[in-house]
mmCIF file of C-alpha atoms in Angstrom:
data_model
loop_
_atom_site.group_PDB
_atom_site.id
_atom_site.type_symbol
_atom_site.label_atom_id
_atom_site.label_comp_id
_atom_site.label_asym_id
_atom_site.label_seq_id
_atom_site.Cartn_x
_atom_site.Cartn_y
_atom_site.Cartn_z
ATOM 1 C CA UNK A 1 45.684 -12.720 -45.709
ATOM 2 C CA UNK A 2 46.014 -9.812 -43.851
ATOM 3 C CA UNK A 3 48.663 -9.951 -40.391
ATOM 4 C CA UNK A 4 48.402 -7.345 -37.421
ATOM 5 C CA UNK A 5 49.939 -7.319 -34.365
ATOM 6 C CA UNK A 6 49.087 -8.717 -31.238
ATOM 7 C CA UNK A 7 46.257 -6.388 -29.892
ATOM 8 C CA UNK A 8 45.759 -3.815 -27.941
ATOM 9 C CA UNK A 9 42.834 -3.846 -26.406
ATOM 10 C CA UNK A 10 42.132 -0.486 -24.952
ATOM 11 C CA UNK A 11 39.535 -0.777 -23.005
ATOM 12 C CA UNK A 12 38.217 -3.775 -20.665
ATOM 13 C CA UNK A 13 37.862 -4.989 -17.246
ATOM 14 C CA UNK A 14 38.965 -7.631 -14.921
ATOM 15 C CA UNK A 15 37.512 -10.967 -15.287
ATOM 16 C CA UNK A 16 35.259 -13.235 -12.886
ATOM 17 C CA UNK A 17 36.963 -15.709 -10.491
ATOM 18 C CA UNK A 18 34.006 -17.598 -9.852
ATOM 19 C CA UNK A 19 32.784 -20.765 -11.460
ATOM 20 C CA UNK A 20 29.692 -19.719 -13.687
ATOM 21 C CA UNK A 21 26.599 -21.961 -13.816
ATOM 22 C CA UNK A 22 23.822 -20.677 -16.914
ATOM 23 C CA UNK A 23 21.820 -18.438 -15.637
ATOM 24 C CA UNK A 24 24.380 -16.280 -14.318
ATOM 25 C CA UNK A 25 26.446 -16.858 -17.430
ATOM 26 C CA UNK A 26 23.982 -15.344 -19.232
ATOM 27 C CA UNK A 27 22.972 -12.367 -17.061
ATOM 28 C CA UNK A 28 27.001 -11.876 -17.404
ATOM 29 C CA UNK A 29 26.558 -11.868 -21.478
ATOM 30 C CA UNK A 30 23.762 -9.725 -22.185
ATOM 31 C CA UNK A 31 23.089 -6.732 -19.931
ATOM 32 C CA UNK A 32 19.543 -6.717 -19.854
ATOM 33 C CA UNK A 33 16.679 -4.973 -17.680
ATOM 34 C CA UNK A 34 14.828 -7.977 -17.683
ATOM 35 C CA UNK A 35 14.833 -12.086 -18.319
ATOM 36 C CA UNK A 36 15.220 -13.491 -22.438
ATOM 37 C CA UNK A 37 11.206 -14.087 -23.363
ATOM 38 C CA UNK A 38 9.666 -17.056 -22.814
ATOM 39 C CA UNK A 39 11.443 -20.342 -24.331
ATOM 40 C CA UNK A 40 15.180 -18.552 -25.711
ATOM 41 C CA UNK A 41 18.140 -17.852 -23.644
ATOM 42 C CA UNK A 42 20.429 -14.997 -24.121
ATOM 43 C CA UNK A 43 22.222 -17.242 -26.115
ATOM 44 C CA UNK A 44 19.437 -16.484 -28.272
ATOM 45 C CA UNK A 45 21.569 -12.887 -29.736
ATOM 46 C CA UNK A 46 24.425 -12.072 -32.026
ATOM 47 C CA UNK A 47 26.902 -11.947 -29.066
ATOM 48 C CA UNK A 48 25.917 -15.228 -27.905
ATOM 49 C CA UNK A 49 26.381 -17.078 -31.436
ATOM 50 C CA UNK A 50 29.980 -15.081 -31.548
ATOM 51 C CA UNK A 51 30.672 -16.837 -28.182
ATOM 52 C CA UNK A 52 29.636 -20.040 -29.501
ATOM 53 C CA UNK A 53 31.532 -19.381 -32.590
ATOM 54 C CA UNK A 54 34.282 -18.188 -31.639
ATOM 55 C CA UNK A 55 34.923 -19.580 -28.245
ATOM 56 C CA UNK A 56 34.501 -22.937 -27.525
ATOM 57 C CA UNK A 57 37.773 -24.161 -30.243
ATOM 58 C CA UNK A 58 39.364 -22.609 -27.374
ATOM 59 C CA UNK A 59 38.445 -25.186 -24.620
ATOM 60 C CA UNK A 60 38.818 -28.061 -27.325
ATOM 61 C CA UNK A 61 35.139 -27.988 -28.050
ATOM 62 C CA UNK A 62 33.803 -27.787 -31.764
ATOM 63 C CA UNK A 63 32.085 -24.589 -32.877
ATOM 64 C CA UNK A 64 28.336 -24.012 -32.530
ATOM 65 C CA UNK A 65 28.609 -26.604 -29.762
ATOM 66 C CA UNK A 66 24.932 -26.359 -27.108
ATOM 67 C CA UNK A 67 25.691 -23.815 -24.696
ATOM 68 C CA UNK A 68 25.010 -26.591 -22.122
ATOM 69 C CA UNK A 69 27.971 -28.480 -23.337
ATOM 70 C CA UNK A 70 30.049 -25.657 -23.566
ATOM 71 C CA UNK A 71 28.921 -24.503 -20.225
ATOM 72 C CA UNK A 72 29.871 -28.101 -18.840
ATOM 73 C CA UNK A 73 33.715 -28.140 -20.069
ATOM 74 C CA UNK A 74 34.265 -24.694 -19.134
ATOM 75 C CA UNK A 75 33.215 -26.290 -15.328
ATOM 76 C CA UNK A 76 35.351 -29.081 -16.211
ATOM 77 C CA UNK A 77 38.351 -26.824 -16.469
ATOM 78 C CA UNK A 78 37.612 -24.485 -13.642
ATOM 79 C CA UNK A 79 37.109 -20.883 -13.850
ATOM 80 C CA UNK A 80 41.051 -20.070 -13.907
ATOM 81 C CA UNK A 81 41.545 -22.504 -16.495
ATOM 82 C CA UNK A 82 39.155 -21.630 -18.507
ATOM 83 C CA UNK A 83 40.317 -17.758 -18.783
ATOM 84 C CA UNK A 84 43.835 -18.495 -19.076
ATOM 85 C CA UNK A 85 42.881 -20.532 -22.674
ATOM 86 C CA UNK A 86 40.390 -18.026 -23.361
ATOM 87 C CA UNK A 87 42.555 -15.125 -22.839
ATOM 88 C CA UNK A 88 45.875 -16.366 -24.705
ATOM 89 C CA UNK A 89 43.868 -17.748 -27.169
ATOM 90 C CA UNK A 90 42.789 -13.917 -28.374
ATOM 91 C CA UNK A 91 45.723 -12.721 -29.597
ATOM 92 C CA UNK A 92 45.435 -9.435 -27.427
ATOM 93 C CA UNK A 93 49.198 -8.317 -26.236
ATOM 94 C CA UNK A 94 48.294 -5.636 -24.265
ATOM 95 C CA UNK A 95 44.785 -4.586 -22.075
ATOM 96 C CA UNK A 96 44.118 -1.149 -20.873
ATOM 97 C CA UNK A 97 41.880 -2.057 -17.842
ATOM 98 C CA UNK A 98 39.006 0.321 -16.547
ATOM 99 C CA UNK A 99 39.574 -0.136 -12.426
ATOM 100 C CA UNK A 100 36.018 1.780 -11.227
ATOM 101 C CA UNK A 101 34.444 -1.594 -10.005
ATOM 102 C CA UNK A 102 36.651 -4.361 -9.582
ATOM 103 C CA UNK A 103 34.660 -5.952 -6.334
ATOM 104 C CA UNK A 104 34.712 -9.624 -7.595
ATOM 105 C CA UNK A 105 36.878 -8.699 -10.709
ATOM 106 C CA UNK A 106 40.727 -9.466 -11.273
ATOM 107 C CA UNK A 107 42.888 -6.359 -11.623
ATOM 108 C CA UNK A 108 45.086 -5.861 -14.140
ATOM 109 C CA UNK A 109 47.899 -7.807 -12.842
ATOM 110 C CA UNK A 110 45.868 -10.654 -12.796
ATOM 111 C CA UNK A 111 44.365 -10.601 -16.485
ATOM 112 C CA UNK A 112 48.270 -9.813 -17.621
ATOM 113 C CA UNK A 113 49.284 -12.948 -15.974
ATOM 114 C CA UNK A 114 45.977 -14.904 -17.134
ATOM 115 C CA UNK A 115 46.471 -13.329 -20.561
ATOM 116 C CA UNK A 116 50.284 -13.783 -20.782
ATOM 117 C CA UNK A 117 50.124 -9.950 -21.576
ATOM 118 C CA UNK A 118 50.766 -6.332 -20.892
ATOM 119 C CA UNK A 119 48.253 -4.480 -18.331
ATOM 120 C CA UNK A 120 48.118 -0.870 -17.448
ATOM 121 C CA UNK A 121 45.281 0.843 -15.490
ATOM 122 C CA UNK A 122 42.414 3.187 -16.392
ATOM 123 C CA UNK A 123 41.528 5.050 -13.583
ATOM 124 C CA UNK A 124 37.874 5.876 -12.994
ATOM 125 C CA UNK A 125 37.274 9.331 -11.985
ATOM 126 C CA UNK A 126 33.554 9.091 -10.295
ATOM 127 C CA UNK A 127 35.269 6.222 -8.332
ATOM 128 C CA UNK A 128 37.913 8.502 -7.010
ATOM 129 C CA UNK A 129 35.746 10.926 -5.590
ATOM 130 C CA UNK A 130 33.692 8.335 -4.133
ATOM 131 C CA UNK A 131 36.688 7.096 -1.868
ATOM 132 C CA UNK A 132 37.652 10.693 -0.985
ATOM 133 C CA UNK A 133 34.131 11.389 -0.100
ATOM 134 C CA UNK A 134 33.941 8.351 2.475
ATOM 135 C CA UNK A 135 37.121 9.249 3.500
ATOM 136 C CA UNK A 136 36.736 12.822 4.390
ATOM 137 C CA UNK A 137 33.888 15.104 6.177
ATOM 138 C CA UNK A 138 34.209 19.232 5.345
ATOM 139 C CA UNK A 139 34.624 20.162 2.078
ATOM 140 C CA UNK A 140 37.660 21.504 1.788
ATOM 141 C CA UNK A 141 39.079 17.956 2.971
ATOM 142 C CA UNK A 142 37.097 16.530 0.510
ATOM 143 C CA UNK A 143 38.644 18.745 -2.523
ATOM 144 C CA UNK A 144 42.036 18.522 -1.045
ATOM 145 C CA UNK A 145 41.710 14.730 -0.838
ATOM 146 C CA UNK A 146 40.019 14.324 -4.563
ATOM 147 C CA UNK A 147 43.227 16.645 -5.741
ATOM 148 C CA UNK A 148 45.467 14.347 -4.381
ATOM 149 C CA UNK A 149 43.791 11.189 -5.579
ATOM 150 C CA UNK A 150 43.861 12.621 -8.856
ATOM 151 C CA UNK A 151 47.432 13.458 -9.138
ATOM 152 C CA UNK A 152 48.326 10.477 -7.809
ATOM 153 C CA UNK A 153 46.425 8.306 -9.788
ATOM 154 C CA UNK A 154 47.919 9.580 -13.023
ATOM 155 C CA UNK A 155 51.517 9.119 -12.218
ATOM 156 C CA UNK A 156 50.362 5.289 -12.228
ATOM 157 C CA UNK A 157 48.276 5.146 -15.076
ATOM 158 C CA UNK A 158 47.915 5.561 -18.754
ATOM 159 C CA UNK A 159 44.130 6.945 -19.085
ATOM 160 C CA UNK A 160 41.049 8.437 -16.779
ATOM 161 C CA UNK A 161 37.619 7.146 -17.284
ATOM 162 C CA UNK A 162 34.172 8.465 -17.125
ATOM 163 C CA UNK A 163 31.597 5.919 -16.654
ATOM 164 C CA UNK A 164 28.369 5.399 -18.724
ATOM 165 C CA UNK A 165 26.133 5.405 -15.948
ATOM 166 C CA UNK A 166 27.571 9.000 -14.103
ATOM 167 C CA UNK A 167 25.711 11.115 -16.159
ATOM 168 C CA UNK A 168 28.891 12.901 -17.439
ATOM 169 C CA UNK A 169 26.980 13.527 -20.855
ATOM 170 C CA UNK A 170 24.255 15.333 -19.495
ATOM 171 C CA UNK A 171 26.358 17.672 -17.426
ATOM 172 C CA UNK A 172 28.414 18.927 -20.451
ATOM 173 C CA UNK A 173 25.565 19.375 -23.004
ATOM 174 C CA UNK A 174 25.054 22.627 -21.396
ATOM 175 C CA UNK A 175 28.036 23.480 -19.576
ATOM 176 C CA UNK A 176 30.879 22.030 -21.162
ATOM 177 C CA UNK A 177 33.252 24.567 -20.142
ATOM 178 C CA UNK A 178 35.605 24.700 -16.471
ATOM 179 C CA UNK A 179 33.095 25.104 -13.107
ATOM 180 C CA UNK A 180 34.549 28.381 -11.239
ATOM 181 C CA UNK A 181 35.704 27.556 -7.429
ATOM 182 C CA UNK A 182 32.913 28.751 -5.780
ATOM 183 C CA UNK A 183 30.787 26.647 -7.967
ATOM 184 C CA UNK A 184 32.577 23.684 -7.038
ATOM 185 C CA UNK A 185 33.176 24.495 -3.320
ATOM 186 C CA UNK A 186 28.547 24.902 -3.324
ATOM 187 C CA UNK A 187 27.941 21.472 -5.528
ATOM 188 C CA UNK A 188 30.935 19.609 -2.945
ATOM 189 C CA UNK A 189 28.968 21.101 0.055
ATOM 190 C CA UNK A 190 25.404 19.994 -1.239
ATOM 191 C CA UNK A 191 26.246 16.710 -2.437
ATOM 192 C CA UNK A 192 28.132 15.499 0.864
ATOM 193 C CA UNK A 193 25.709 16.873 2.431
ATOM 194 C CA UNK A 194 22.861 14.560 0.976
ATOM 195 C CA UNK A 195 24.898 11.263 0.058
ATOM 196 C CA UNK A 196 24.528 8.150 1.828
ATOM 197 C CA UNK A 197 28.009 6.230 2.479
ATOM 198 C CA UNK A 198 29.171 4.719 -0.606
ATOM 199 C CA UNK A 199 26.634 6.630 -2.791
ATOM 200 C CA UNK A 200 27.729 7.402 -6.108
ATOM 201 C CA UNK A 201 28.328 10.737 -7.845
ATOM 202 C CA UNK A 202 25.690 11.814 -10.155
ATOM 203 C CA UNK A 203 26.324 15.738 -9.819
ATOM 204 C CA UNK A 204 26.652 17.351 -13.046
ATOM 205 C CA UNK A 205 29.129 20.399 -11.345
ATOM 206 C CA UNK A 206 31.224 17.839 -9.621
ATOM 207 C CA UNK A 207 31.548 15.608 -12.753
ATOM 208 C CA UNK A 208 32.316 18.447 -15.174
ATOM 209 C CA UNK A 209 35.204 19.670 -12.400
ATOM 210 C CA UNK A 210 36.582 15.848 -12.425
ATOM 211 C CA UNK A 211 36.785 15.940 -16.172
ATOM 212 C CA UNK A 212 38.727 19.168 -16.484
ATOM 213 C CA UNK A 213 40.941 18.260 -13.608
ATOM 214 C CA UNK A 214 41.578 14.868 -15.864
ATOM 215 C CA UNK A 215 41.831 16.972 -19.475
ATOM 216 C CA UNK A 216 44.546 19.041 -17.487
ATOM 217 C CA UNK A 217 46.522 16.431 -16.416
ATOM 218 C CA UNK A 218 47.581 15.950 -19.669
ATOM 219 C CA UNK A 219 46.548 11.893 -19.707
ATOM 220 C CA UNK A 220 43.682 10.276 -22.476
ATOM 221 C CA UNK A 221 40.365 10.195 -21.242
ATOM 222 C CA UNK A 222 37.877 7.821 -22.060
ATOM 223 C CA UNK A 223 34.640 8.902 -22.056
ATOM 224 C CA UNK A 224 31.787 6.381 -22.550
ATOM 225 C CA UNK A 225 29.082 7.540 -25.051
ATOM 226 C CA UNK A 226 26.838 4.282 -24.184
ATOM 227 C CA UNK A 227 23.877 4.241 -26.293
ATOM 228 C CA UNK A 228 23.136 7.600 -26.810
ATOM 229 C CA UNK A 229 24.116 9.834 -29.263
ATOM 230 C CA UNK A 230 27.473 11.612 -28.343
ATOM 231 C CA UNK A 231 26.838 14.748 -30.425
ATOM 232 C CA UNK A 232 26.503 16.237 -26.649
ATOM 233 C CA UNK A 233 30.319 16.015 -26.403
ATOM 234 C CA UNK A 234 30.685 18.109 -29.031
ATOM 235 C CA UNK A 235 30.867 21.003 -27.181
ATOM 236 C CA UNK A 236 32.976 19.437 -24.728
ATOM 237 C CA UNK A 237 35.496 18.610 -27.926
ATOM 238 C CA UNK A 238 35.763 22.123 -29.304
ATOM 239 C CA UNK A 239 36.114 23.520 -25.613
ATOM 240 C CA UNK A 240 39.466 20.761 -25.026
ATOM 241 C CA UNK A 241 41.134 21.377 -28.500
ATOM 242 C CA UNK A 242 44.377 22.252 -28.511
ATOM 243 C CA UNK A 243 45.132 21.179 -24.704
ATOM 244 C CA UNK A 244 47.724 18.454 -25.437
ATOM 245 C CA UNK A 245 45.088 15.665 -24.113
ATOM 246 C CA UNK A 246 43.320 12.696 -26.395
ATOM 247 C CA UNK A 247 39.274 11.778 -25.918
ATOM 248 C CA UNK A 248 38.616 8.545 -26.860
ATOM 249 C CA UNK A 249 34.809 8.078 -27.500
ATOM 250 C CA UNK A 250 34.173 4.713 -26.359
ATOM 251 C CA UNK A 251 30.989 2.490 -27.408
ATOM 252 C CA UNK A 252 28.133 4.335 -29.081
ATOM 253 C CA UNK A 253 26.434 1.704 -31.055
ATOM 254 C CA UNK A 254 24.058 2.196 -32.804
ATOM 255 C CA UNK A 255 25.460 5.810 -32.530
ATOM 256 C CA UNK A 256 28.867 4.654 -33.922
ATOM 257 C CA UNK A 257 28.513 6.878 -36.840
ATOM 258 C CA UNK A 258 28.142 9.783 -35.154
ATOM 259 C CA UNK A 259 31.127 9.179 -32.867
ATOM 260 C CA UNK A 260 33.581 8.535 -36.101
ATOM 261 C CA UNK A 261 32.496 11.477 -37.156
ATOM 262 C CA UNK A 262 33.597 13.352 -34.346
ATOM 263 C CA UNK A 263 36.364 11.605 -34.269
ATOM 264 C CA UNK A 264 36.945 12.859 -37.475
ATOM 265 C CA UNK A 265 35.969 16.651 -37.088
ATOM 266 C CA UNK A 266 38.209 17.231 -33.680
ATOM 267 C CA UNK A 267 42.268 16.072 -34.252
ATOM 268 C CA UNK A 268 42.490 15.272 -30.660
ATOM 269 C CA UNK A 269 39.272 12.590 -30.568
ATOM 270 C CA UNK A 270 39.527 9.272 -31.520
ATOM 271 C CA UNK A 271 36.920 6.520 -31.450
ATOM 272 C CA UNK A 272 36.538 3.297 -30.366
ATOM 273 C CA UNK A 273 36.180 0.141 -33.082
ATOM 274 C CA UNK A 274 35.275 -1.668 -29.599
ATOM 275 C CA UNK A 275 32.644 -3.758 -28.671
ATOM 276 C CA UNK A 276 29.604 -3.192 -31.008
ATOM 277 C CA UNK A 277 31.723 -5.689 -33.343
ATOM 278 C CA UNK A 278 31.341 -8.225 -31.082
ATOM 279 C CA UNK A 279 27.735 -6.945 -30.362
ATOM 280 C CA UNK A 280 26.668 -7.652 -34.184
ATOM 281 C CA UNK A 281 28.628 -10.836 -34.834
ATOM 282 C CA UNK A 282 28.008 -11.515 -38.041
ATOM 283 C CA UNK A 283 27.367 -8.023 -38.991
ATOM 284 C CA UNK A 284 30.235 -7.033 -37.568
ATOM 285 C CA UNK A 285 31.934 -6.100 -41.151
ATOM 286 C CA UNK A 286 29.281 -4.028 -41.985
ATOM 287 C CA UNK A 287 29.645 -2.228 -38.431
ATOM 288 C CA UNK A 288 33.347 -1.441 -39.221
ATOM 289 C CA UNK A 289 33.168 -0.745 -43.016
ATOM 290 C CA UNK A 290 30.945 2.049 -41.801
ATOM 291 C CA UNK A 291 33.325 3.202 -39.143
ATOM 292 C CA UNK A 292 36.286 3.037 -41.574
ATOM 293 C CA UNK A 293 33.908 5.049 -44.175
ATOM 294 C CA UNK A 294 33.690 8.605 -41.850
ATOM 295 C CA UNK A 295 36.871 8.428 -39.587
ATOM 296 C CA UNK A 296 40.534 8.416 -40.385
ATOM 297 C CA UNK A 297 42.217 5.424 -39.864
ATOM 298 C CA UNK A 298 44.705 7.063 -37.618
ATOM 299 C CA UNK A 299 41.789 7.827 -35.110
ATOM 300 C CA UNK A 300 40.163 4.281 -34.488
ATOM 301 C CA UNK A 301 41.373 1.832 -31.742
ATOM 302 C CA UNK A 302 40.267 -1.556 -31.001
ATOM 303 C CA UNK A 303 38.959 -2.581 -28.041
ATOM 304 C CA UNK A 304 36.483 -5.465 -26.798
ATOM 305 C CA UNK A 305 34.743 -3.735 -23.831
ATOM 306 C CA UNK A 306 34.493 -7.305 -22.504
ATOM 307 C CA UNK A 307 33.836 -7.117 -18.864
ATOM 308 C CA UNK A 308 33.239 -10.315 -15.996
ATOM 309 C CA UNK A 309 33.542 -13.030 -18.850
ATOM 310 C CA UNK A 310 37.029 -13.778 -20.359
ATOM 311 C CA UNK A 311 34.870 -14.990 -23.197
ATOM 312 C CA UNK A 312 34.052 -11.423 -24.014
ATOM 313 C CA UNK A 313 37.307 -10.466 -24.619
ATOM 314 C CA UNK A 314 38.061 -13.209 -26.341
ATOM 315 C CA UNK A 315 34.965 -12.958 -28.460
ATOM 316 C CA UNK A 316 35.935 -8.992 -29.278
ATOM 317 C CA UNK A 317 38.883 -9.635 -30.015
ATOM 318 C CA UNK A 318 38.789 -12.732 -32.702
ATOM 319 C CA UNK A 319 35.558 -11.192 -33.937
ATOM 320 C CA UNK A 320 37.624 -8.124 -35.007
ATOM 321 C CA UNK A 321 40.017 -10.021 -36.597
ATOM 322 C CA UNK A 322 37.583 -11.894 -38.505
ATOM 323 C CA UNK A 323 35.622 -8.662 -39.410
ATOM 324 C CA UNK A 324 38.888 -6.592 -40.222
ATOM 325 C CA UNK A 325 39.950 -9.564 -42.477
ATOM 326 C CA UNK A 326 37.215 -9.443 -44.526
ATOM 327 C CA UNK A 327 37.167 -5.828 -45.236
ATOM 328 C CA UNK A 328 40.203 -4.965 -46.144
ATOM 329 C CA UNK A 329 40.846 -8.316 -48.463
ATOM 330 C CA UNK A 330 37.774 -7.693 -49.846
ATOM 331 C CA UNK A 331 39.097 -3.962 -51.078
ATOM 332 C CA UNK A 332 42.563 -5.684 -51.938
ATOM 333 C CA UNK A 333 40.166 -8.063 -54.119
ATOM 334 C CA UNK A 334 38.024 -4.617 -56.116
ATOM 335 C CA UNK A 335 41.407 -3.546 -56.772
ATOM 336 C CA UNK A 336 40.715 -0.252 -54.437
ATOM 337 C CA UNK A 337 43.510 -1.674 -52.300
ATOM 338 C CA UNK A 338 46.885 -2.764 -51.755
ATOM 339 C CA UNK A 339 48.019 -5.801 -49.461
ATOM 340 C CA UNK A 340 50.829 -3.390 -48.429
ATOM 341 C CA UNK A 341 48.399 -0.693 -47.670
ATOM 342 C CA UNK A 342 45.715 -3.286 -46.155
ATOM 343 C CA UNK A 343 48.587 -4.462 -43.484
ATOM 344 C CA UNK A 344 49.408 -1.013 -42.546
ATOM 345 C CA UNK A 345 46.358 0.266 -42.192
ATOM 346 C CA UNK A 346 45.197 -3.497 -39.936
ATOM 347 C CA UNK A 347 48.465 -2.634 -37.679
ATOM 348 C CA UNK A 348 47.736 0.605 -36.906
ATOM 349 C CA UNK A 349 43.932 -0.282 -36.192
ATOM 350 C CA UNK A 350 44.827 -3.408 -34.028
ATOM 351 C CA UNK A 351 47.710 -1.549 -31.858
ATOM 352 C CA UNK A 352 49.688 0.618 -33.451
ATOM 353 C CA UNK A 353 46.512 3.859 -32.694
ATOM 354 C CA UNK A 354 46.082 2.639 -29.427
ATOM 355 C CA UNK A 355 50.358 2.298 -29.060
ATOM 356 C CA UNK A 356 50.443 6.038 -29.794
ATOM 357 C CA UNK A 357 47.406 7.494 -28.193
ATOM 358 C CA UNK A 358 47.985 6.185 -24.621
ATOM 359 C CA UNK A 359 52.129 6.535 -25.103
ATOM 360 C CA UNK A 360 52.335 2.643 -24.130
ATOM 361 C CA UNK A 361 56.261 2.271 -25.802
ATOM 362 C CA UNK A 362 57.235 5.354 -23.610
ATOM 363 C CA UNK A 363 56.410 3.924 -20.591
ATOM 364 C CA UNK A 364 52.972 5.242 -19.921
#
């Protein structure tokens, strides 16, 4: 049997407060652009039969119970309830929580205490330069402000974030390389110029200037590769070796390959084992055989991505247990194997990577 850790999960966010009924349940499980087709549910996918397997043994259910049922004893318990069993019942020790969009969300004080875990913050750059944005009118009170934010933000935290949806990719594909200070002062002038209050930041000069400013601060940064290839960070990788700071590739699937591989050309990128475990349920030993087949083992870190529904994390996290399990015993079985390599390798994969990368036993 093989033993890890408790987990780090390096990348999540907050949880939902709210009391769930199904439909919103569901919109919360699957992020889709459009309703399940006519007669399934979202239930109706690999992640929801890992919820169903996984989760309701948790809330003294059996497994494979109707989602209706399930759904009616998680309202039994009450939302908090409900994620404090959830959470403590996943064997994660430690979260790394991604702050962008908290809005309805608990923080990462709150899922510690939930969790009866560590928390430490992941700071969201396009999120920063939102606030300074609202905050400030000229430019150069806007630049000032963003500097500041910056700075501060990292003396708090452990990692800076790019989110999937800012269009970071696209910027460095052909550009991956410092914007000069006239270039940023023109793209901060333009883009104040035509935002609406709260809009977000989709300009590819301002992003590119956020990530450099977060590459030179010395922290990780987590860059989400989403569903797209993320050969276009490539460039971005050869252009930041030899800086001092970590990339961590996060998601990818179906693109996983690709981003093991980088992680495996470029000593300062790791990737993430993350979510697309949970995402394939009961392929989910495939999904990671392949990972563990182009990247060393020294640059993969768990995480369960799981976002709004405790059960996602949960989910992530025991479906990565399950997956890693069956692996590595079954090498141990060919003979290809040792358990004493198997447990060493299953540490450093469950927390031990994600221990080192993000400096977590030095105090951030």
């Amino acid at each position: 049997m093989i033993e890890t850790p408790p987990l780090v999960d390096q990348h999540c966010h907050g949880v939902l407060r709210t009391e769930l009924g199904l439909a919103t349940f569901e919109a919360q499980l699957v992020h889709s652009a459009g309703p399940p087709a006519a007669g399934t549910t979202f239930f109706d996918t690999q992640t929801g039969f890992a919820v169903r397997r996984w989760c309701p043994p948790l809330l003294g259910l059996e497994p494979h119970c109707a989602p209706a049922r399930y759904l009616a004893r998680r309202r039994e318990l009450g939302a908090a309830e409900s994620a404090r069993r959830l959470l403590r019942g996943s064997g994660v020790g430690a979260y790394l929580v991604d702050t962008g969009a908290l809005g309805e969300l608990t923080g990462p004080k709150e899922l510690a205490l939930a969790g009866d875990a560590e928390a430490f913050e992941v700071v969201r750059l396009e999120s920063l330069a939102e606030r300074a944005a609202d905050a400030c009118g000229s430019v150069a009170d806007f630049l000032a402000e963003l500097a500041g934010a910056v700075h501060h933000a990292g003396s708090g935290a452990v990692a800076f974030g790019c989110g999937p949806r800012a269009g970071y990719a696209d910027a460095l594909a052909g550009a991956p390389h410092p914007p000069g200070p006239g270039e940023v002062r023109g793209a901060a002038g333009r883009w104040l110029a035509g935002r609406a209050p709260g809009g977000p930041l989709r300009d590819p000069v301002l992003l590119r200037h956020l990530l450099w400013t977060a590459v030179l601060s010395g922290l990780p940064l987590q860059l989400h590769t989403g569903t797209a290839e993320p050969g276009p960070l490539a460039a971005f990788a050869r252009a930041t070796a030899g800086l001092g700071t970590r990339l961590v590739l996060l998601g990818g699937y179906p693109h996983h390959r690709h981003a093991a591989r980088l992680a495996a050309d470029h000593p300062h990128v790791h990737a993430d084992l993350g979510p697309a475990l949970a995402r394939t349920g009961a392929r989910a030993a495939a999904v990671l055989a392949e990972l563990l087949e182009l990247a060393p083992f020294g640059k993969l870190l768990f995480s369960s991505g799981g976002r709004g529904l405790p059960e996602l994390h949960a989910t992530g996290a025991l479906v990565f247990r399950e997956a890693l399990g069956r692996v590595l015993s079954g090498w141990v079985a060919d003979g290809a194997w040792s358990w004493r390599d198997a447990d060493r390798v299953a540490a450093m994969l469950a927390a031990g990577n994600a221990r080192r990368v993000y400096r977590l036993d030095e105090g951030g």
